Amino acid sequence: MLSLILTIFGFLVGCESLIPSGNCSLPAKGPRKFPPNFSFGVATAAYQIEGSWNADGKGPSIWDDLVHNNPEKVEDGTNGDTAADSYRLFDLDLQALKYLKVNHYRFSISWPRIFPTGDISSRNQKGIDYYNMVINKLLANGIKPIVTIFHYDLPSEIQKLGGFTNALFIDYYLTYAEELFKNFGDRVKTWITFNEPMKFCKPGYGEGTFAPLVTSSGIGDYLCLTNILKSHAAAYHLYRGRYFPRQRGKMGMTLDSLYFYSHLNDTELIDRSLQYYLGIMAHAIHSKSGGFPKVLIDDIGRNSMREGRSKSRLPSLEGEWKKYIRGSADFLGINQYTSRIARRPLQPIGKNPSMDRDYDTEEIIDEKWLQAKSDWLHCIPEGMEDLLKYVRDEYDNVEVFVTETGWSDNGELNDDNRILYLKSYIQGVLNAINDGCNVVGYTYWSLIDTFEWIFGYT
Ligand SMILES: *[C@@H]1O[C@H](CO)[C@@H](O)[C@H](O)[C@H]1NC(C)=O
Ligand SMILES: *[C@@H]1O[C@H](CO)[C@@H](O)[C@H](O)[C@H]1NC(C)=O
């Protein structure tokens, strides 16, 4: 009874400090100066800006298929056939980059431009030439290229074999990645193997709302994530063994994560949410013990037994794979946009089976939080700072590159809220650095208007 009274009392007095105010500002907690060599830049991805979807020998990707065969899946029925036309107009992008005085530009390479069928037998020199041009012009202007190897545009032919759910994917990915190291590795010194696997595997191979529209929740999504971990590690070891001695670059994976707060200061719930968003990939690569987080192994194993299965829907990473994946990165790319309040649900949530059902946590927001045009996006700079501190404590202060943050609006020129967002998020990064976090770069999404997948141009 006493503890209940204390909890209620603690809730009443502590409530304000447990949940961010949502007014999109953050006080400085230390010197207002970034470390030397800290890198500022902007990001894009191939399918979202390039257009020229079938030019110069490029093959179709699962996104070309989605927008052409199922345009109703995109909110405004638009597509990336032309997008910002960057394949033809890169010089305009370059002017914008120079105008912004960025240190780095993060962009992705389109796999079906390099290997139109996904396979090395279809190698397309014109695709290689395009990215050589981009990289050379960036370097000639003092802008460091940061290359995302895979940002969602899987060659259609590989999807016909099951895409990420087929373990054969690992060999295809490795051959593609090696082609990039061979052609560009003399000049590209920062490689990102995959962008946001969760944002791709869960809707793409689970919920069926994102290319390649596979509906296999709680099964296909976990297979996809597991094959991404294996492909990532294979590419890392290949690079370290065969290319690093001459090329001396760094490699990591970019993960997105919300940060979480709790009205009741339920720290176990906050940690659990972070394990489901970030730990599901980061634990295998960056933790001391490796493999999937224990809470996921336990939850998904238990639910699988309850469903009458003889083994867990979460593939096992025990044994050789676990050792092979652990430590397979030089840095962690973090995409951090916003935060949520986590709450234990009264009823089971999500489909049975599904990641949502396994996760079993409600996510809510505070009505007072400043909202962007996107309904999922609120300005919570505290979450940026707190996520970086969590990464510092959870993953032995691994080097972190913030590879995306950003704010949506109606395109108005007086974008005061974007200024507030940028100021406060950059302050969040600086506060984290002043508190010992090993953060080396900050990237804004995006350089130019992009085709935002199922949100189209809305
Ligand atoms: C900054 O970069 C320069 C050039 O790459 C290097 O010589 C120097 O050691 C770096 N400084 C720090 C503090 O990392
Ligand atoms: C929340 O709980 C943690 C762990 O029990 C504790 O260290 C922290 O001080 C608490 N925070 C607040 C604001 O009560």
Short mmCIF file of C-alpha atoms and ligand atoms in Angstrom, two decimals:
data_model
loop_
_atom_site.label_atom_id
_atom_site.label_comp_id
_atom_site.label_asym_id
_atom_site.label_seq_id
_atom_site.Cartn_x
_atom_site.Cartn_y
_atom_site.Cartn_z
CA MET A 1 0.00 0.00 0.00
CA LEU A 2 2.79 2.39 0.93
CA SER A 3 4.56 1.66 -2.33
CA LEU A 4 1.34 2.25 -4.24
CA ILE A 5 0.92 5.63 -2.54
CA LEU A 6 4.54 6.46 -3.29
CA THR A 7 4.08 5.44 -6.91
CA ILE A 8 1.01 7.66 -7.28
CA PHE A 9 2.76 10.50 -5.46
CA GLY A 10 5.85 10.00 -7.62
CA PHE A 11 3.66 10.01 -10.70
CA LEU A 12 1.98 13.28 -9.70
CA VAL A 13 5.15 15.15 -8.84
CA GLY A 14 7.50 13.44 -11.27
CA CYS A 15 5.28 13.38 -14.31
CA GLU A 16 6.63 16.56 -15.91
CA SER A 17 10.22 15.45 -15.72
CA LEU A 18 9.52 11.95 -17.07
CA ILE A 19 7.84 13.07 -20.31
CA PRO A 20 9.35 15.77 -22.58
CA SER A 21 7.37 19.01 -22.74
CA GLY A 22 7.14 18.87 -26.52
CA ASN A 23 7.94 22.55 -26.99
CA CYS A 24 10.86 21.68 -29.27
CA SER A 25 13.70 23.30 -27.39
CA LEU A 26 16.57 21.98 -25.37
CA PRO A 27 18.93 23.83 -23.02
CA ALA A 28 22.68 23.59 -23.64
CA LYS A 29 24.52 21.39 -21.14
CA GLY A 30 28.13 22.30 -21.85
CA PRO A 31 30.33 24.11 -24.37
CA ARG A 32 28.51 25.26 -27.49
CA LYS A 33 31.15 23.88 -29.83
CA PHE A 34 31.37 20.66 -31.85
CA PRO A 35 34.59 18.64 -31.85
CA PRO A 36 37.07 19.24 -34.70
CA ASN A 37 36.26 17.13 -37.78
CA PHE A 38 32.64 16.66 -36.77
CA SER A 39 30.85 16.26 -40.11
CA PHE A 40 27.59 17.95 -41.14
CA GLY A 41 25.70 16.82 -44.21
CA VAL A 42 22.48 15.79 -45.91
CA ALA A 43 21.07 12.55 -47.29
CA THR A 44 19.00 11.06 -50.10
CA ALA A 45 18.37 7.60 -51.59
CA ALA A 46 18.52 6.45 -55.22
CA TYR A 47 14.93 5.47 -55.91
CA GLN A 48 13.60 8.51 -54.07
CA ILE A 49 15.38 11.08 -56.25
CA GLU A 50 16.97 9.65 -59.40
CA GLY A 51 14.05 9.03 -61.74
CA SER A 52 15.16 7.57 -65.12
CA TRP A 53 13.78 4.30 -63.86
CA ASN A 54 14.49 2.43 -67.11
CA ALA A 55 17.29 4.53 -68.63
CA ASP A 56 20.72 3.33 -69.74
CA GLY A 57 20.09 -0.36 -69.09
CA LYS A 58 18.71 -0.12 -65.55
CA GLY A 59 16.61 -3.12 -64.56
CA PRO A 60 13.34 -3.02 -62.60
CA SER A 61 13.32 -3.01 -58.80
CA ILE A 62 10.61 -4.04 -56.38
CA TRP A 63 9.67 -0.35 -56.08
CA ASP A 64 9.24 0.03 -59.84
CA ASP A 65 6.96 -3.02 -59.63
CA LEU A 66 4.95 -1.64 -56.71
CA VAL A 67 4.31 1.80 -58.18
CA HIS A 68 3.49 0.44 -61.65
CA ASN A 69 1.40 -2.60 -60.66
CA ASN A 70 -0.17 -1.35 -57.44
CA PRO A 71 -0.29 2.47 -57.62
CA GLU A 72 -3.16 2.42 -55.11
CA LYS A 73 -0.66 1.42 -52.40
CA VAL A 74 0.90 4.90 -52.65
CA GLU A 75 -1.09 7.58 -50.83
CA ASP A 76 -1.25 10.03 -53.75
CA GLY A 77 -0.81 7.44 -56.53
CA THR A 78 2.55 8.95 -57.54
CA ASN A 79 5.82 7.17 -58.28
CA GLY A 80 9.58 7.64 -58.65
CA ASP A 81 9.69 7.36 -62.45
CA THR A 82 11.03 10.91 -62.62
CA ALA A 83 11.24 12.04 -58.98
CA ALA A 84 13.77 14.88 -58.60
CA ASP A 85 15.38 13.74 -61.87
CA SER A 86 18.77 13.44 -60.21
CA TYR A 87 20.02 10.86 -62.70
CA ARG A 88 19.94 13.57 -65.38
CA LEU A 89 20.33 16.66 -63.21
CA PHE A 90 22.98 15.74 -60.66
CA ASP A 91 24.78 19.04 -61.32
CA LEU A 92 21.84 20.89 -59.76
CA ASP A 93 22.06 18.66 -56.68
CA LEU A 94 25.74 19.45 -56.52
CA GLN A 95 25.02 23.19 -56.63
CA ALA A 96 22.62 22.76 -53.71
CA LEU A 97 25.22 20.79 -51.76
CA LYS A 98 27.82 23.49 -52.36
CA TYR A 99 25.37 26.21 -51.38
CA LEU A 100 24.72 24.39 -48.08
CA LYS A 101 28.48 24.01 -47.49
CA VAL A 102 28.04 20.41 -46.34
CA ASN A 103 30.98 18.26 -45.29
CA HIS A 104 29.38 15.03 -46.51
CA TYR A 105 26.63 13.77 -48.80
CA ARG A 106 24.94 10.48 -48.00
CA PHE A 107 23.35 8.88 -51.08
CA SER A 108 22.54 5.32 -52.11
CA ILE A 109 23.49 3.25 -55.12
CA SER A 110 20.76 1.61 -57.17
CA TRP A 111 21.52 -2.12 -57.34
CA PRO A 112 19.47 -2.57 -60.58
CA ARG A 113 21.58 0.11 -62.30
CA ILE A 114 24.74 -1.85 -61.50
CA PHE A 115 23.33 -5.39 -61.99
CA PRO A 116 19.96 -4.99 -63.82
CA THR A 117 18.85 -8.54 -62.93
CA GLY A 118 20.61 -8.50 -59.58
CA ASP A 119 23.15 -10.99 -60.92
CA ILE A 120 26.74 -10.19 -61.91
CA SER A 121 26.13 -11.58 -65.41
CA SER A 122 24.04 -8.48 -66.15
CA ARG A 123 26.75 -5.94 -65.14
CA ASN A 124 25.90 -2.51 -66.60
CA GLN A 125 28.84 -0.17 -67.22
CA LYS A 126 26.57 2.87 -67.64
CA GLY A 127 25.36 2.48 -64.06
CA ILE A 128 28.95 2.33 -62.81
CA ASP A 129 29.80 5.42 -64.90
CA TYR A 130 26.97 7.42 -63.32
CA TYR A 131 28.16 6.83 -59.75
CA ASN A 132 31.79 7.45 -60.74
CA MET A 133 30.66 10.84 -62.04
CA VAL A 134 28.76 11.58 -58.78
CA ILE A 135 31.65 10.54 -56.54
CA ASN A 136 34.27 12.42 -58.55
CA LYS A 137 32.28 15.65 -58.60
CA LEU A 138 31.64 15.46 -54.87
CA LEU A 139 35.32 14.95 -54.12
CA ALA A 140 36.35 17.70 -56.53
CA ASN A 141 34.19 20.02 -54.40
CA GLY A 142 35.51 18.85 -51.06
CA ILE A 143 32.36 16.86 -50.18
CA LYS A 144 32.87 13.44 -48.66
CA PRO A 145 30.69 10.70 -50.24
CA ILE A 146 28.91 8.39 -47.80
CA VAL A 147 27.41 5.49 -49.71
CA THR A 148 24.42 3.41 -48.70
CA ILE A 149 24.79 0.09 -50.52
CA PHE A 150 21.15 -0.93 -50.14
CA HIS A 151 18.25 1.48 -49.68
CA TYR A 152 15.14 -0.62 -50.54
CA ASP A 153 15.39 -0.90 -54.36
CA LEU A 154 15.96 -4.65 -54.67
CA PRO A 155 16.24 -5.96 -58.27
CA SER A 156 12.92 -7.61 -59.17
CA GLU A 157 14.56 -10.82 -60.34
CA ILE A 158 15.96 -11.46 -56.86
CA GLN A 159 12.51 -10.98 -55.36
CA LYS A 160 11.24 -13.71 -57.69
CA LEU A 161 13.53 -16.05 -55.74
CA GLY A 162 12.01 -14.86 -52.45
CA GLY A 163 14.23 -11.83 -51.95
CA PHE A 164 15.35 -11.36 -48.38
CA THR A 165 13.58 -14.48 -47.15
CA ASN A 166 15.87 -16.73 -49.22
CA ALA A 167 19.30 -17.31 -47.67
CA LEU A 168 20.65 -17.19 -51.25
CA PHE A 169 20.21 -13.43 -50.90
CA ILE A 170 23.43 -13.33 -48.88
CA ASP A 171 25.52 -14.42 -51.92
CA TYR A 172 23.77 -12.01 -54.26
CA TYR A 173 24.29 -9.12 -51.87
CA LEU A 174 27.94 -10.01 -51.34
CA THR A 175 28.64 -10.06 -55.08
CA TYR A 176 26.90 -6.71 -55.54
CA ALA A 177 28.73 -5.12 -52.59
CA GLU A 178 32.07 -6.39 -53.89
CA GLU A 179 31.40 -4.76 -57.27
CA LEU A 180 31.03 -1.44 -55.42
CA PHE A 181 34.23 -1.91 -53.40
CA LYS A 182 36.13 -2.74 -56.62
CA ASN A 183 34.83 0.25 -58.58
CA PHE A 184 34.42 2.95 -55.94
CA GLY A 185 36.37 1.87 -52.84
CA ASP A 186 39.47 3.85 -53.83
CA ARG A 187 37.41 7.02 -53.22
CA VAL A 188 34.51 6.02 -50.94
CA LYS A 189 35.67 5.69 -47.32
CA THR A 190 32.33 5.34 -45.54
CA TRP A 191 30.00 2.47 -46.44
CA ILE A 192 26.54 1.82 -45.03
CA THR A 193 25.50 -1.75 -45.79
CA PHE A 194 21.76 -1.38 -45.22
CA ASN A 195 19.35 1.43 -44.44
CA GLU A 196 16.73 0.91 -41.71
CA PRO A 197 16.06 -2.84 -42.03
CA MET A 198 13.07 -2.62 -39.68
CA LYS A 199 11.28 -0.02 -41.80
CA PHE A 200 11.72 -2.34 -44.76
CA CYS A 201 11.32 -5.89 -43.40
CA LYS A 202 8.31 -5.30 -41.14
CA PRO A 203 5.99 -3.65 -43.71
CA GLY A 204 7.67 -5.30 -46.75
CA TYR A 205 7.74 -8.96 -45.66
CA GLY A 206 5.33 -8.85 -42.70
CA GLU A 207 2.42 -6.46 -43.13
CA GLY A 208 2.45 -6.37 -46.94
CA THR A 209 2.18 -2.57 -47.12
CA PHE A 210 5.64 -1.80 -48.59
CA ALA A 211 7.55 -3.34 -51.49
CA PRO A 212 7.65 -6.29 -52.14
CA LEU A 213 4.14 -6.51 -50.56
CA VAL A 214 4.70 -9.88 -48.89
CA THR A 215 2.23 -10.71 -46.11
CA SER A 216 3.95 -12.95 -43.61
CA SER A 217 3.82 -11.14 -40.29
CA GLY A 218 5.86 -12.56 -37.45
CA ILE A 219 7.69 -14.89 -39.88
CA GLY A 220 8.83 -13.28 -43.14
CA ASP A 221 9.85 -10.09 -41.32
CA TYR A 222 12.13 -11.97 -38.89
CA LEU A 223 13.65 -13.99 -41.75
CA CYS A 224 14.35 -10.76 -43.63
CA LEU A 225 16.04 -9.15 -40.62
CA THR A 226 18.12 -12.27 -39.99
CA ASN A 227 19.33 -12.48 -43.60
CA ILE A 228 20.22 -8.79 -43.46
CA LEU A 229 22.41 -9.38 -40.41
CA LYS A 230 24.14 -12.27 -42.17
CA SER A 231 24.60 -10.34 -45.43
CA HIS A 232 25.94 -7.34 -43.55
CA ALA A 233 28.52 -9.45 -41.70
CA ALA A 234 29.54 -11.24 -44.89
CA ALA A 235 30.13 -7.89 -46.64
CA TYR A 236 32.05 -6.55 -43.66
CA HIS A 237 34.40 -9.54 -43.47
CA LEU A 238 34.94 -9.53 -47.22
CA TYR A 239 35.79 -5.82 -47.11
CA ARG A 240 38.12 -6.12 -44.13
CA GLY A 241 39.93 -9.10 -45.61
CA ARG A 242 40.25 -8.10 -49.26
CA TYR A 243 39.75 -4.32 -49.61
CA PHE A 244 40.46 -2.58 -46.31
CA PRO A 245 44.25 -3.10 -46.46
CA ARG A 246 44.41 -0.77 -49.48
CA GLN A 247 41.19 1.22 -49.19
CA ARG A 248 41.06 1.94 -45.43
CA GLY A 249 37.36 2.73 -45.23
CA LYS A 250 34.78 2.28 -42.48
CA MET A 251 31.60 0.25 -42.63
CA GLY A 252 28.43 0.15 -40.58
CA MET A 253 24.66 -0.31 -40.80
CA THR A 254 22.07 2.44 -40.42
CA LEU A 255 19.29 1.71 -37.92
CA ASP A 256 16.30 3.84 -37.10
CA SER A 257 14.91 4.06 -33.62
CA LEU A 258 12.30 5.99 -31.76
CA TYR A 259 13.19 6.85 -28.18
CA PHE A 260 10.67 5.95 -25.48
CA TYR A 261 9.34 7.55 -22.33
CA SER A 262 6.98 6.20 -19.69
CA HIS A 263 4.48 8.03 -17.47
CA LEU A 264 5.22 5.55 -14.67
CA ASN A 265 9.01 5.57 -15.12
CA ASP A 266 8.72 1.93 -16.16
CA THR A 267 12.40 1.57 -17.11
CA GLU A 268 12.00 -2.12 -17.95
CA LEU A 269 9.32 -1.22 -20.50
CA ILE A 270 11.48 1.53 -22.01
CA ASP A 271 14.42 -0.86 -22.38
CA ARG A 272 12.17 -3.52 -23.88
CA SER A 273 10.86 -1.06 -26.49
CA LEU A 274 14.40 -0.02 -27.39
CA GLN A 275 15.41 -3.68 -27.76
CA TYR A 276 12.55 -4.22 -30.21
CA TYR A 277 13.41 -1.15 -32.31
CA LEU A 278 17.19 -0.84 -32.07
CA GLY A 279 18.44 -3.97 -30.31
CA ILE A 280 16.81 -6.29 -32.83
CA MET A 281 19.70 -5.41 -35.19
CA ALA A 282 22.23 -3.58 -33.00
CA HIS A 283 22.52 -6.25 -30.31
CA ALA A 284 23.85 -8.87 -32.73
CA ILE A 285 26.50 -6.48 -34.10
CA HIS A 286 27.40 -4.16 -31.23
CA SER A 287 26.67 -5.85 -27.87
CA LYS A 288 29.21 -7.82 -25.85
CA SER A 289 27.23 -11.06 -26.04
CA GLY A 290 25.91 -10.91 -29.63
CA GLY A 291 22.82 -12.59 -31.08
CA PHE A 292 19.27 -11.32 -30.72
CA PRO A 293 18.30 -9.54 -27.48
CA LYS A 294 17.21 -11.93 -24.73
CA VAL A 295 13.80 -10.30 -24.38
CA LEU A 296 13.01 -11.02 -28.05
CA ILE A 297 14.26 -14.60 -27.87
CA ASP A 298 12.10 -15.17 -24.77
CA ASP A 299 8.93 -13.46 -26.03
CA ILE A 300 8.94 -14.87 -29.54
CA GLY A 301 9.96 -18.34 -28.33
CA ARG A 302 7.13 -18.39 -25.79
CA ASN A 303 4.54 -17.10 -28.26
CA SER A 304 5.70 -19.62 -30.89
CA MET A 305 5.20 -22.53 -28.47
CA ARG A 306 1.75 -21.19 -27.57
CA GLU A 307 0.88 -21.18 -31.28
CA GLY A 308 1.73 -24.91 -31.40
CA ARG A 309 5.06 -24.63 -33.22
CA SER A 310 8.03 -26.82 -32.43
CA LYS A 311 10.49 -23.95 -32.76
CA SER A 312 10.64 -20.18 -32.53
CA ARG A 313 9.56 -17.95 -35.41
CA LEU A 314 12.70 -15.92 -34.63
CA PRO A 315 15.54 -17.68 -36.47
CA SER A 316 18.44 -18.77 -34.28
CA LEU A 317 21.72 -16.90 -34.46
CA GLU A 318 23.51 -19.19 -32.03
CA GLY A 319 26.90 -20.71 -32.89
CA GLU A 320 29.09 -19.60 -35.79
CA TRP A 321 26.78 -16.88 -37.13
CA LYS A 322 26.66 -15.18 -33.75
CA LYS A 323 30.46 -14.93 -33.62
CA TYR A 324 30.66 -13.91 -37.27
CA ILE A 325 28.13 -11.06 -36.88
CA ARG A 326 29.31 -9.70 -33.51
CA GLY A 327 31.78 -6.84 -33.98
CA SER A 328 31.16 -6.64 -37.75
CA ALA A 329 31.00 -2.82 -37.91
CA ASP A 330 33.23 0.20 -37.38
CA PHE A 331 30.37 2.52 -36.49
CA LEU A 332 26.62 2.59 -35.97
CA GLY A 333 24.46 4.76 -38.23
CA ILE A 334 21.49 6.19 -36.33
CA ASN A 335 18.32 7.66 -37.86
CA GLN A 336 16.42 9.48 -35.12
CA TYR A 337 13.32 11.48 -35.90
CA THR A 338 10.96 11.31 -32.95
CA SER A 339 9.83 9.63 -29.71
CA ARG A 340 6.86 7.88 -28.12
CA ILE A 341 5.41 7.15 -24.72
CA ALA A 342 5.36 3.39 -24.13
CA ARG A 343 2.48 1.79 -22.21
CA ARG A 344 1.64 -1.77 -21.28
CA PRO A 345 -1.55 -2.72 -23.18
CA LEU A 346 -4.70 -4.02 -21.51
CA GLN A 347 -5.53 -6.24 -24.51
CA PRO A 348 -3.14 -8.12 -26.82
CA ILE A 349 -2.35 -5.94 -29.84
CA GLY A 350 -1.67 -6.73 -33.49
CA LYS A 351 -2.39 -9.77 -35.63
CA ASN A 352 -1.57 -13.26 -34.46
CA PRO A 353 1.26 -13.89 -35.18
CA SER A 354 3.05 -10.60 -35.76
CA MET A 355 5.92 -8.47 -34.52
CA ASP A 356 3.34 -6.16 -32.96
CA ARG A 357 1.87 -9.08 -31.00
CA ASP A 358 5.33 -10.17 -29.86
CA TYR A 359 6.28 -6.60 -28.93
CA ASP A 360 3.02 -6.21 -27.00
CA THR A 361 3.47 -2.51 -26.20
CA GLU A 362 1.27 0.49 -26.90
CA GLU A 363 2.87 3.63 -28.23
CA ILE A 364 1.19 6.94 -27.57
CA ILE A 365 2.05 10.60 -27.94
CA ASP A 366 1.29 13.66 -25.85
CA GLU A 367 -1.21 16.00 -27.50
CA LYS A 368 0.97 18.95 -26.46
CA TRP A 369 3.93 17.80 -28.56
CA LEU A 370 4.75 19.98 -31.58
CA GLN A 371 3.75 18.00 -34.69
CA ALA A 372 5.17 18.08 -38.23
CA LYS A 373 3.01 17.58 -41.29
CA SER A 374 3.51 13.81 -40.88
CA ASP A 375 1.24 12.49 -38.15
CA TRP A 376 4.02 10.23 -36.82
CA LEU A 377 6.54 13.05 -36.40
CA HIS A 378 6.84 15.26 -33.30
CA CYS A 379 9.75 17.43 -32.23
CA ILE A 380 11.29 15.70 -29.19
CA PRO A 381 14.97 16.69 -29.05
CA GLU A 382 15.26 15.05 -25.61
CA GLY A 383 14.81 11.74 -27.43
CA MET A 384 17.79 12.44 -29.68
CA GLU A 385 20.00 13.10 -26.67
CA ASP A 386 18.61 10.17 -24.68
CA LEU A 387 18.90 7.67 -27.53
CA LEU A 388 22.56 8.58 -28.05
CA LYS A 389 23.20 8.11 -24.33
CA TYR A 390 21.42 4.76 -24.44
CA VAL A 391 23.66 3.68 -27.33
CA ARG A 392 26.72 4.85 -25.38
CA ASP A 393 25.76 2.72 -22.38
CA GLU A 394 24.38 -0.29 -24.22
CA TYR A 395 27.02 -0.69 -26.94
CA ASP A 396 30.28 0.27 -25.26
CA ASN A 397 30.30 3.82 -26.64
CA VAL A 398 30.55 2.69 -30.26
CA GLU A 399 31.26 5.42 -32.82
CA VAL A 400 27.90 6.84 -33.97
CA PHE A 401 27.10 8.67 -37.18
CA VAL A 402 23.67 10.31 -37.19
CA THR A 403 22.66 9.42 -40.74
CA GLU A 404 19.14 10.96 -40.73
CA THR A 405 16.89 13.37 -38.88
CA GLY A 406 14.28 15.60 -40.46
CA TRP A 407 11.03 17.54 -40.41
CA SER A 408 8.10 17.58 -42.84
CA ASP A 409 5.83 20.50 -43.70
CA ASN A 410 3.69 21.81 -46.58
CA GLY A 411 6.69 23.26 -48.36
CA GLU A 412 6.17 26.72 -46.90
CA LEU A 413 9.15 29.04 -47.17
CA ASN A 414 8.75 30.38 -43.62
CA ASP A 415 9.66 27.02 -42.15
CA ASP A 416 10.11 28.23 -38.57
CA ASN A 417 9.28 24.85 -37.08
CA ARG A 418 11.99 23.20 -39.17
CA ILE A 419 14.45 25.74 -37.76
CA LEU A 420 13.27 24.94 -34.21
CA TYR A 421 13.60 21.22 -34.92
CA LEU A 422 17.10 21.53 -36.36
CA LYS A 423 18.35 23.80 -33.58
CA SER A 424 17.02 21.59 -30.83
CA TYR A 425 18.09 18.25 -32.38
CA ILE A 426 21.58 19.54 -33.07
CA GLN A 427 21.63 20.70 -29.44
CA GLY A 428 20.57 17.18 -28.43
CA VAL A 429 23.53 15.72 -30.32
CA LEU A 430 25.90 18.27 -28.79
CA ASN A 431 24.59 17.59 -25.26
CA ALA A 432 25.21 13.89 -25.84
CA ILE A 433 28.76 14.59 -27.07
CA ASN A 434 29.40 16.78 -24.02
CA ASP A 435 28.24 13.81 -21.94
CA GLY A 436 30.84 11.49 -23.48
CA CYS A 437 28.94 10.06 -26.48
CA ASN A 438 31.16 9.19 -29.43
CA VAL A 439 29.17 10.93 -32.19
CA VAL A 440 31.12 11.99 -35.30
CA GLY A 441 28.51 13.25 -37.77
CA TYR A 442 25.02 14.67 -38.28
CA THR A 443 22.90 14.30 -41.38
CA TYR A 444 19.64 15.99 -42.35
CA TRP A 445 17.01 14.17 -44.43
CA SER A 446 16.87 15.27 -47.14
CA LEU A 447 18.81 17.38 -49.63
CA ILE A 448 15.83 17.80 -51.97
CA ASP A 449 12.21 16.69 -52.10
CA THR A 450 12.03 12.93 -52.32
CA PHE A 451 9.47 10.30 -53.25
CA GLU A 452 8.61 9.13 -49.72
CA TRP A 453 7.67 5.52 -50.56
CA ILE A 454 4.02 4.79 -49.72
CA PHE A 455 3.50 8.44 -48.73
CA GLY A 456 4.40 9.52 -52.26
CA TYR A 457 4.91 13.27 -52.40
CA THR A 458 2.42 14.05 -49.63
C1 LIG B 1 40.94 15.77 -38.25
O1 LIG B 1 41.20 15.38 -39.58
C2 LIG B 1 42.53 15.62 -39.98
C3 LIG B 1 42.62 15.33 -41.46
O2 LIG B 1 41.97 14.14 -41.80
C4 LIG B 1 43.45 14.75 -39.13
O3 LIG B 1 44.80 14.95 -39.49
C5 LIG B 1 43.25 15.10 -37.64
O4 LIG B 1 44.00 14.23 -36.83
C6 LIG B 1 41.79 15.01 -37.27
N1 LIG B 1 41.58 15.51 -35.93
C7 LIG B 1 40.89 14.86 -34.98
C8 LIG B 1 40.77 15.54 -33.67
O5 LIG B 1 40.38 13.77 -35.18
C1 LIG B 2 13.26 6.32 -12.83
O1 LIG B 2 13.71 5.06 -12.41
C2 LIG B 2 15.11 4.90 -12.44
C3 LIG B 2 15.44 3.46 -12.19
O2 LIG B 2 14.68 2.94 -11.13
C4 LIG B 2 15.74 5.87 -11.47
O3 LIG B 2 17.15 5.75 -11.51
C5 LIG B 2 15.34 7.29 -11.85
O4 LIG B 2 15.82 8.21 -10.90
C6 LIG B 2 13.83 7.41 -11.93
N1 LIG B 2 13.50 8.73 -12.48
C7 LIG B 2 12.58 9.52 -11.95
C8 LIG B 2 12.40 10.85 -12.60
O5 LIG B 2 11.91 9.20 -10.98
#
